[in-house]
CSV table of C-alpha atoms in Angstrom, one decimal:
chain,number,residue,atom,x,y,z
G,200,MET,CA,47.7,-41.8,-83.3
G,201,LEU,CA,49.0,-44.1,-80.6
G,202,SER,CA,47.1,-47.3,-81.4
G,203,THR,CA,46.4,-50.1,-79.0
G,204,ASP,CA,43.3,-51.3,-80.9
G,205,SER,CA,45.2,-53.6,-83.2
G,206,LEU,CA,45.0,-57.4,-82.4
G,207,ALA,CA,48.3,-58.3,-80.7
G,208,PRO,CA,49.8,-61.6,-79.7
G,209,SER,CA,49.0,-62.5,-76.1
G,210,HIS,CA,52.1,-64.3,-75.2
G,211,SER,CA,54.9,-64.0,-77.8
G,212,TRP,CA,55.8,-62.4,-81.2
G,213,ALA,CA,55.2,-65.7,-83.0
G,214,TYR,CA,52.1,-66.4,-85.1
G,215,LEU,CA,50.4,-69.7,-86.1
G,216,ASP,CA,48.3,-70.7,-89.1
G,217,MET,CA,45.5,-72.5,-87.4
G,218,ILE,CA,42.1,-71.4,-88.7
G,219,VAL,CA,40.8,-71.1,-92.2
G,220,GLY,CA,39.3,-67.7,-93.0
G,221,MET,CA,40.1,-64.0,-92.5
G,222,ASP,CA,38.0,-61.8,-90.2
G,223,LEU,CA,38.8,-58.2,-91.2
G,224,THR,CA,36.9,-56.8,-88.3
G,225,LEU,CA,39.7,-58.0,-86.0
G,226,LEU,CA,42.3,-55.9,-87.9
G,227,PRO,CA,43.2,-52.2,-88.0
G,228,ASP,CA,42.9,-50.3,-91.4
G,229,VAL,CA,46.7,-50.8,-91.9
G,230,PHE,CA,48.1,-54.0,-90.6
G,231,ARG,CA,51.1,-56.4,-90.8
G,232,LEU,CA,51.0,-59.9,-92.2
G,233,GLY,CA,51.8,-61.2,-88.8
G,234,GLU,CA,48.7,-59.5,-87.3
G,235,ALA,CA,46.5,-61.1,-90.0
G,236,LEU,CA,48.0,-64.5,-89.3
G,237,GLY,CA,47.5,-63.9,-85.6
G,238,THR,CA,43.7,-63.8,-86.2
G,239,GLY,CA,43.9,-67.4,-87.4
G,240,ALA,CA,44.1,-66.5,-91.1
G,241,THR,CA,46.6,-68.2,-93.4
G,242,ARG,CA,48.8,-66.8,-96.1
G,243,ALA,CA,46.4,-68.3,-98.6
G,244,ASP,CA,43.5,-66.4,-97.0
G,245,VAL,CA,45.5,-63.2,-97.4
G,246,ASP,CA,46.1,-63.9,-101.1
G,247,ARG,CA,42.4,-64.6,-101.6
G,248,ALA,CA,41.4,-61.4,-99.8
G,249,ILE,CA,43.7,-59.5,-102.2
G,250,ASP,CA,42.1,-61.2,-105.2
G,251,ARG,CA,38.6,-60.4,-104.0
G,252,GLY,CA,39.6,-56.7,-103.5
G,253,GLU,CA,39.0,-56.8,-99.8
G,254,ILE,CA,42.6,-55.7,-98.9
G,255,ARG,CA,45.5,-54.1,-100.7
G,256,TRP,CA,49.2,-54.8,-100.6
G,257,LEU,CA,51.2,-51.7,-99.5
G,258,ARG,CA,54.8,-52.9,-99.1
G,259,HIS,CA,56.6,-56.0,-97.9
G,260,GLY,CA,54.6,-57.4,-95.0
G,261,TRP,CA,52.1,-54.5,-94.8
G,262,TYR,CA,48.5,-54.4,-96.1
G,263,ALA,CA,45.5,-52.1,-95.9
G,264,LYS,CA,41.8,-52.7,-95.9
G,265,ALA,CA,40.0,-51.7,-99.1
G,266,GLY,CA,36.9,-49.5,-99.0
G,267,PRO,CA,36.0,-45.8,-98.7
G,268,ALA,CA,38.0,-43.2,-96.8
G,269,PRO,CA,37.0,-42.4,-93.2
G,270,PRO,CA,34.2,-39.9,-92.8
G,271,LEU,CA,35.2,-36.3,-93.4
G,272,THR,CA,34.1,-33.4,-91.3
G,273,GLU,CA,30.9,-31.5,-92.0
G,274,LYS,CA,32.9,-28.3,-92.5
G,275,TRP,CA,35.0,-29.9,-95.2
G,276,GLU,CA,31.9,-31.1,-97.0
G,277,GLU,CA,30.4,-27.6,-96.8
G,278,HIS,CA,33.6,-26.1,-98.3
G,279,ARG,CA,33.7,-28.8,-101.0
G,280,ALA,CA,30.1,-28.1,-102.0
G,281,ASP,CA,30.8,-24.3,-102.2
G,282,HIS,CA,33.9,-25.0,-104.3
G,283,LEU,CA,32.1,-27.4,-106.6
G,284,ALA,CA,29.3,-24.8,-107.2
G,285,GLN,CA,31.9,-22.2,-108.3
G,286,LEU,CA,33.7,-24.8,-110.4
G,287,ASP,CA,30.4,-25.7,-112.2
G,288,LEU,CA,29.9,-22.1,-113.0
G,289,GLU,CA,33.4,-21.7,-114.5
G,290,LEU,CA,33.1,-24.9,-116.5
G,291,ARG,CA,29.9,-23.6,-118.1
G,292,ARG,CA,31.5,-20.3,-118.8
G,293,ARG,CA,34.6,-21.9,-120.4
G,294,PRO,CA,33.9,-24.9,-122.6
G,295,GLY,CA,36.9,-26.9,-123.5
G,296,HIS,CA,38.4,-26.8,-120.0
G,297,ALA,CA,38.6,-29.4,-117.3
G,298,ALA,CA,38.8,-29.2,-113.5
G,299,SER,CA,42.5,-29.7,-112.5
G,300,HIS,CA,45.0,-29.2,-109.7
G,301,THR,CA,43.3,-28.5,-106.4
G,302,SER,CA,39.8,-28.3,-108.0
G,303,GLY,CA,40.5,-31.7,-109.7
G,304,ALA,CA,41.6,-33.1,-106.3
G,305,ILE,CA,38.3,-31.9,-104.8
G,306,VAL,CA,36.3,-33.5,-107.6
G,307,HIS,CA,38.1,-36.8,-107.0
G,308,ARG,CA,37.6,-36.5,-103.3
G,309,PHE,CA,41.3,-36.7,-102.5
G,310,ALA,CA,42.5,-35.8,-99.0
G,311,VAL,CA,43.0,-32.1,-99.5
G,312,SER,CA,42.5,-29.2,-97.3
G,313,ILE,CA,40.0,-26.6,-98.6
G,314,ARG,CA,39.9,-23.0,-97.5
G,315,PRO,CA,36.7,-20.9,-98.1
G,316,GLY,CA,36.8,-19.1,-101.3
G,317,ALA,CA,39.7,-21.0,-102.7
G,318,GLU,CA,40.3,-20.2,-106.4
G,319,VAL,CA,39.1,-22.6,-109.1
G,320,ASP,CA,41.7,-24.4,-111.2
G,321,LEU,CA,40.9,-25.2,-114.9
G,322,THR,CA,43.2,-26.7,-117.5
G,323,ALA,CA,42.5,-26.2,-121.2
G,324,VAL,CA,41.7,-29.4,-123.0
G,325,ARG,CA,42.1,-27.8,-126.4
G,326,ARG,CA,45.0,-25.5,-127.4
G,327,ALA,CA,44.8,-22.3,-125.4
G,328,PRO,CA,47.0,-19.2,-124.5
G,329,VAL,CA,49.6,-19.5,-121.8
G,330,SER,CA,48.6,-20.3,-118.2
G,331,ARG,CA,47.3,-17.2,-116.3
G,332,ARG,CA,45.4,-16.2,-113.3
G,333,GLU,CA,42.2,-14.2,-113.0
G,334,PRO,CA,40.4,-13.2,-109.8
G,335,GLU,CA,39.4,-16.5,-108.0
G,336,LEU,CA,40.5,-18.5,-111.0
G,337,GLY,CA,43.6,-20.2,-112.2
G,338,LEU,CA,43.7,-21.1,-116.0
G,339,HIS,CA,46.3,-23.6,-117.0
G,340,SER,CA,47.4,-24.8,-120.4
G,341,ALA,CA,50.0,-27.3,-121.6
G,342,LYS,CA,51.8,-28.2,-124.9
G,343,ILE,CA,51.1,-31.9,-124.2
G,344,GLU,CA,47.8,-33.7,-124.3
G,345,THR,CA,45.7,-33.4,-121.1
G,346,PRO,CA,44.2,-36.7,-120.1
G,347,VAL,CA,40.7,-36.2,-118.8
G,348,GLU,CA,37.6,-38.2,-117.6
G,349,GLU,CA,34.1,-37.3,-116.5
G,350,ILE,CA,33.3,-37.4,-112.8
G,351,ASP,CA,29.8,-36.7,-111.7
G,352,GLY,CA,29.2,-34.8,-115.0
G,353,ARG,CA,32.3,-32.7,-114.6
G,354,LEU,CA,35.2,-32.9,-117.1
G,355,THR,CA,38.2,-33.5,-114.8
G,356,THR,CA,41.9,-34.4,-115.3
G,357,THR,CA,42.6,-38.1,-114.6
G,358,ARG,CA,43.6,-39.1,-111.1
G,359,PRO,CA,47.4,-39.5,-111.9
G,360,ARG,CA,47.5,-36.2,-113.8
G,361,THR,CA,45.5,-34.5,-111.0
G,362,VAL,CA,47.9,-35.8,-108.3
G,363,ALA,CA,51.0,-34.8,-110.4
G,364,ASP,CA,49.6,-31.2,-110.9
G,365,PHE,CA,48.6,-30.9,-107.2
G,366,LEU,CA,52.1,-32.0,-106.0
G,367,ARG,CA,53.7,-29.3,-108.2
G,368,VAL,CA,51.6,-26.4,-107.1
G,369,ARG,CA,50.9,-27.1,-103.4
G,370,THR,CA,53.4,-27.3,-100.6
G,371,VAL,CA,55.3,-30.5,-99.8
G,372,PRO,CA,53.3,-31.2,-96.6
G,373,HIS,CA,50.0,-30.8,-98.3
G,374,GLY,CA,51.2,-32.9,-101.3
G,375,LEU,CA,52.5,-35.6,-98.9
G,376,ALA,CA,49.1,-35.7,-97.1
G,377,LEU,CA,47.2,-36.1,-100.4
G,378,LEU,CA,49.6,-38.7,-101.9
G,379,ASP,CA,49.9,-40.9,-98.7
G,380,ALA,CA,46.1,-41.1,-98.5
G,381,ALA,CA,45.7,-41.8,-102.3
G,382,LEU,CA,48.3,-44.6,-102.1
G,383,ARG,CA,46.8,-46.0,-98.9
G,384,GLU,CA,43.3,-46.0,-100.4
G,385,GLY,CA,44.4,-47.4,-103.8
G,386,GLN,CA,43.3,-44.3,-105.7
G,387,VAL,CA,46.6,-44.1,-107.6
G,388,THR,CA,49.9,-45.9,-107.7
G,389,MET,CA,53.4,-44.5,-107.5
G,390,ASP,CA,54.1,-45.6,-111.0
G,391,GLU,CA,51.1,-43.8,-112.4
G,392,VAL,CA,52.0,-40.5,-110.7
G,393,ARG,CA,55.7,-40.9,-111.7
G,394,ARG,CA,54.7,-41.5,-115.4
G,395,ALA,CA,52.5,-38.4,-115.3
G,396,LEU,CA,55.4,-36.3,-113.9
G,397,ASP,CA,57.7,-37.8,-116.6
G,398,THR,CA,55.6,-35.9,-119.2
G,399,GLN,CA,56.1,-32.6,-117.3
G,400,ARG,CA,59.8,-32.2,-117.5
G,401,ARG,CA,61.0,-28.6,-116.9
G,402,TRP,CA,57.5,-27.7,-115.6
G,403,ARG,CA,57.3,-25.3,-112.6
G,404,GLY,CA,57.1,-27.2,-109.3
G,405,ARG,CA,58.3,-30.6,-110.6
G,406,PRO,CA,61.3,-30.8,-108.1
G,407,ARG,CA,58.8,-30.3,-105.3
G,408,ALA,CA,56.6,-33.1,-106.7
G,409,LEU,CA,59.5,-35.5,-107.0
G,410,ALA,CA,60.4,-34.7,-103.4
G,411,VAL,CA,56.9,-35.7,-102.3
G,412,LEU,CA,57.3,-39.0,-104.1
G,413,ARG,CA,60.6,-39.6,-102.2
G,414,LEU,CA,58.9,-39.0,-98.8
G,415,ALA,CA,55.6,-40.8,-99.5
G,416,ASP,CA,54.6,-43.6,-97.2
G,417,PRO,CA,51.1,-45.1,-97.1
G,418,LEU,CA,51.7,-46.5,-93.7
G,419,ARG,CA,50.9,-43.0,-92.2
G,420,GLU,CA,47.3,-43.4,-91.2
G,421,SER,CA,45.9,-39.9,-91.4
G,422,TRP,CA,46.1,-36.6,-93.2
G,423,ALA,CA,47.4,-35.0,-90.0
G,424,GLU,CA,50.3,-37.4,-89.6
G,425,SER,CA,51.4,-36.9,-93.2
G,426,TYR,CA,51.1,-33.2,-93.1
G,427,THR,CA,52.8,-32.6,-89.7
G,428,PHE,CA,55.7,-35.1,-90.3
G,429,GLY,CA,56.3,-33.5,-93.7
G,430,ARG,CA,56.3,-30.0,-92.3
G,431,LEU,CA,58.7,-30.9,-89.5
G,432,HIS,CA,61.0,-32.6,-92.0
G,433,LEU,CA,61.4,-29.5,-94.1
G,434,LEU,CA,62.5,-27.7,-90.9
G,435,GLY,CA,65.3,-30.2,-90.3
G,436,ILE,CA,63.6,-33.0,-88.3
G,437,PRO,CA,64.5,-36.4,-89.8
G,438,MET,CA,61.6,-38.6,-90.9
G,439,PRO,CA,60.9,-41.3,-88.3
G,440,LEU,CA,59.9,-44.9,-88.8
G,441,HIS,CA,56.1,-45.0,-89.0
G,442,GLN,CA,53.6,-47.4,-87.4
G,443,VAL,CA,56.2,-49.1,-85.1
G,444,ASP,CA,55.0,-51.7,-82.6
G,445,VAL,CA,56.3,-51.4,-79.0
G,446,LEU,CA,56.8,-54.4,-76.8
G,447,ASP,CA,57.4,-54.5,-73.0
G,448,GLU,CA,60.4,-56.1,-71.4
G,449,HIS,CA,58.8,-59.5,-71.8
G,450,GLN,CA,58.1,-58.9,-75.5
G,451,ARG,CA,54.4,-58.5,-75.0
G,452,TRP,CA,52.7,-56.1,-77.4
G,453,MET,CA,51.8,-52.7,-75.9
G,454,ALA,CA,51.0,-50.2,-78.7
G,455,ARG,CA,51.7,-48.9,-82.1
G,456,LEU,CA,53.3,-45.5,-82.6
G,457,ASP,CA,52.7,-42.8,-85.2
G,458,GLY,CA,56.5,-42.3,-85.4
G,459,LEU,CA,59.7,-43.4,-83.8
G,460,TRP,CA,63.2,-42.0,-84.1
G,461,PRO,CA,65.1,-45.2,-83.1
G,462,HIS,CA,68.6,-43.6,-83.1
G,463,VAL,CA,67.6,-41.4,-80.2
G,464,GLY,CA,64.7,-43.4,-78.7
G,465,VAL,CA,61.9,-40.8,-79.0
G,466,ALA,CA,58.3,-41.3,-80.1
G,467,GLY,CA,56.3,-38.7,-82.0
G,468,GLU,CA,52.5,-38.6,-81.9
G,469,CYS,CA,50.2,-36.3,-83.8
G,470,ASP,CA,46.9,-35.5,-82.0
G,471,GLY,CA,44.7,-34.8,-85.0
G,472,GLN,CA,41.3,-33.6,-83.8
G,473,SER,CA,39.3,-35.4,-86.4
G,474,LYS,CA,40.3,-38.8,-85.1
G,475,TYR,CA,38.9,-38.0,-81.6
G,476,PHE,CA,35.6,-36.6,-82.9
G,477,LEU,CA,34.6,-39.8,-84.7
G,478,ARG,CA,31.9,-41.6,-82.6
G,479,GLU,CA,31.3,-45.3,-82.5
G,480,PRO,CA,28.0,-46.5,-83.8
G,481,GLY,CA,25.3,-46.0,-81.1
G,482,ASP,CA,27.4,-43.5,-79.2
G,483,ASP,CA,25.1,-40.5,-78.7
G,484,ARG,CA,27.4,-38.5,-76.4
G,485,PRO,CA,28.3,-34.9,-77.4
G,486,LEU,CA,31.4,-34.8,-79.7
G,487,GLU,CA,33.4,-32.8,-77.2
G,488,GLU,CA,32.9,-35.5,-74.6
G,489,VAL,CA,34.0,-38.2,-77.0
G,490,ALA,CA,37.1,-36.1,-77.8
G,491,ARG,CA,38.0,-35.6,-74.2
G,492,ASP,CA,37.6,-39.3,-73.4
G,493,ARG,CA,39.6,-40.5,-76.3
G,494,LEU,CA,42.4,-38.0,-75.6
G,495,GLU,CA,42.6,-39.1,-72.0
G,496,ALA,CA,42.6,-42.8,-73.1
G,497,GLU,CA,45.6,-42.0,-75.4
G,498,ARG,CA,47.5,-40.5,-72.5
G,499,ARG,CA,46.7,-43.5,-70.2
G,500,ARG,CA,48.1,-45.8,-72.9
G,501,GLN,CA,51.2,-43.7,-73.3
G,502,ALA,CA,52.1,-43.7,-69.6
G,503,PRO,CA,53.2,-47.4,-69.3
G,504,ILE,CA,55.5,-46.9,-72.3
G,505,GLU,CA,57.1,-43.8,-70.8
G,506,GLU,CA,57.6,-45.7,-67.6
G,507,LEU,CA,59.7,-48.2,-69.6
G,508,GLY,CA,61.9,-45.3,-70.7
G,509,LEU,CA,60.6,-44.2,-74.1
G,510,PRO,CA,59.8,-40.4,-74.1
G,511,PHE,CA,57.0,-38.9,-76.3
G,512,VAL,CA,56.6,-35.6,-78.1
G,513,ARG,CA,53.0,-34.8,-79.0
G,514,TRP,CA,51.6,-32.0,-81.2
G,515,THR,CA,48.5,-31.0,-83.2
G,516,PRO,CA,48.2,-30.0,-86.8
G,517,ASP,CA,47.4,-26.5,-85.7
G,518,GLU,CA,50.6,-26.2,-83.7
G,519,VAL,CA,52.7,-27.4,-86.6
G,520,ARG,CA,51.0,-25.1,-89.0
G,521,ASP,CA,51.1,-22.0,-86.8
G,522,GLN,CA,54.1,-22.6,-84.5
G,523,PRO,CA,56.3,-25.1,-86.4
G,524,GLU,CA,59.6,-23.8,-84.8
G,525,ALA,CA,58.2,-24.3,-81.3
G,526,VAL,CA,57.3,-27.9,-82.1
G,527,CYS,CA,60.7,-28.5,-83.7
G,528,ALA,CA,62.3,-27.1,-80.5
G,529,ARG,CA,60.3,-29.6,-78.4
G,530,VAL,CA,61.4,-32.5,-80.7
G,531,ARG,CA,65.1,-31.5,-80.6
G,532,GLY,CA,64.9,-31.0,-76.8
G,533,ALA,CA,63.6,-34.6,-76.5
G,534,PHE,CA,66.4,-35.8,-78.8
G,535,ALA,CA,69.0,-34.2,-76.5
G,536,ALA,CA,67.5,-35.4,-73.3
G,537,SER,CA,66.7,-39.0,-74.3
G,538,ARG,CA,68.7,-42.0,-73.1
G,539,PRO,CA,67.6,-44.7,-75.5
G,540,GLU,CA,69.8,-47.3,-73.9
G,541,GLN,CA,67.7,-47.0,-70.8
G,542,PHE,CA,64.5,-48.1,-72.6
G,543,ARG,CA,63.7,-51.5,-71.1
G,544,GLY,CA,61.3,-52.6,-73.8
G,545,TYR,CA,61.6,-53.5,-77.5
G,546,VAL,CA,60.4,-52.1,-80.8
G,547,VAL,CA,59.6,-54.2,-83.8
G,548,TYR,CA,61.6,-53.4,-87.0
G,549,GLN,CA,61.3,-55.6,-90.1
G,550,GLY,CA,59.6,-58.3,-88.1
G,551,GLU,CA,62.4,-58.4,-85.4
G,552,ALA,CA,62.1,-57.3,-81.8
G,553,ARG,CA,65.1,-54.9,-81.3
G,554,ARG,CA,66.6,-52.9,-78.4
G,555,LEU,CA,67.2,-49.2,-78.8
G,556,PRO,CA,69.1,-47.4,-80.1
G,557,PHE,CA,69.7,-48.4,-83.7
G,558,SER,CA,70.1,-46.4,-86.9
G,559,VAL,CA,68.0,-46.7,-90.0
G,560,GLU,CA,68.2,-44.6,-93.1
G,561,THR,CA,64.8,-42.8,-93.8
G,562,PRO,CA,63.8,-40.8,-96.8
G,563,SER,CA,65.1,-37.2,-96.8
G,564,VAL,CA,64.8,-34.1,-98.9
G,565,ASP,CA,66.6,-30.7,-98.7
G,566,ALA,CA,64.2,-27.8,-98.7
G,567,GLU,CA,66.8,-25.7,-100.6
G,568,ASP,CA,66.6,-28.1,-103.6
G,569,LEU,CA,62.9,-27.9,-104.1
G,570,ARG,CA,62.8,-24.8,-106.4
G,571,TYR,CA,63.5,-25.3,-110.1
G,572,ARG,CA,66.3,-23.0,-111.3
G,573,ARG,CA,66.7,-22.3,-115.0
G,574,ARG,CA,70.2,-22.1,-116.3
G,575,LYS,CA,71.2,-18.6,-117.5
G,576,ARG,CA,72.1,-18.3,-121.1
G,577,ARG,CA,75.6,-17.3,-121.8
G,578,ALA,CA,76.1,-13.9,-123.3
G,579,GLY,CA,77.1,-13.8,-127.0
């Protein structure tokens, strides 16, 4: 989402330590150190906020507010309740099993898409026959110990093991959406997931899971951003820089972009419907009206940036899911038509205001390398 809600410096890209204290209401959910300092907080205030668990460190110069995930849709909650009811039935029928994979992710309330009637996943805690599938049920077993915990009365694989299993069996875009959110919300760490995958050598889907780890970036702010950028990447679109600040020709802050390809000077924006349907407290307007107003506000904020010479490509998750090649064609068309040297503004990279174009190496995976291939035994 193109964001202009973040606190931005009013005159320059410099920040001053002036006031003691840190007001988190002035900051977006994911923010730079400079933005925190721009509110009057000091570096010591930031350190104390981390110690109190109010914010989390993401990477050099980037932080996120702690707390629960944004509200999920009512439809998602309905599907989750239906899935949990079926899961509870299967857990009663099969003692010695734990919720795992997608079912485990649903129990842990990870950011996962749920389709009606999705099969239940269980992993044997005690020794069991080989993994197999039954109607609306996936039964898994392993030769290693299965770490479990109890969540709301349900035996479930631990968070790191659940994430590792999910990344192996779901597509890269779905895995990336879950992992980005889990990292952003502090539900797991990269090291925890990597250690879980280290116990699963030669397991089906492990190369796919490792690819998700290479692409993971908690700076992406929504499920829709992670899913769509991951899907486009598998079709040959390079990963952009995420959450990039744009400045005008006088280096005044204008907005923050979902993604930027700095080598060609093109911005990418994902219009996820859920972000437009979240009403502010006290706003009693119909949800459709809220969505229209927010979408129109997004486009008004985009216009001044385009006037400076930075073109945009916008898409929705549905477009990327149903017509990915068409979205890729729009992105490639924008790449071909862009004239980045004509952009009169600046973008901020590693704390420095820079002109376009410039090249940056971003994470990359090859879709052809995601399938594990066993070596054939030699005859004789």
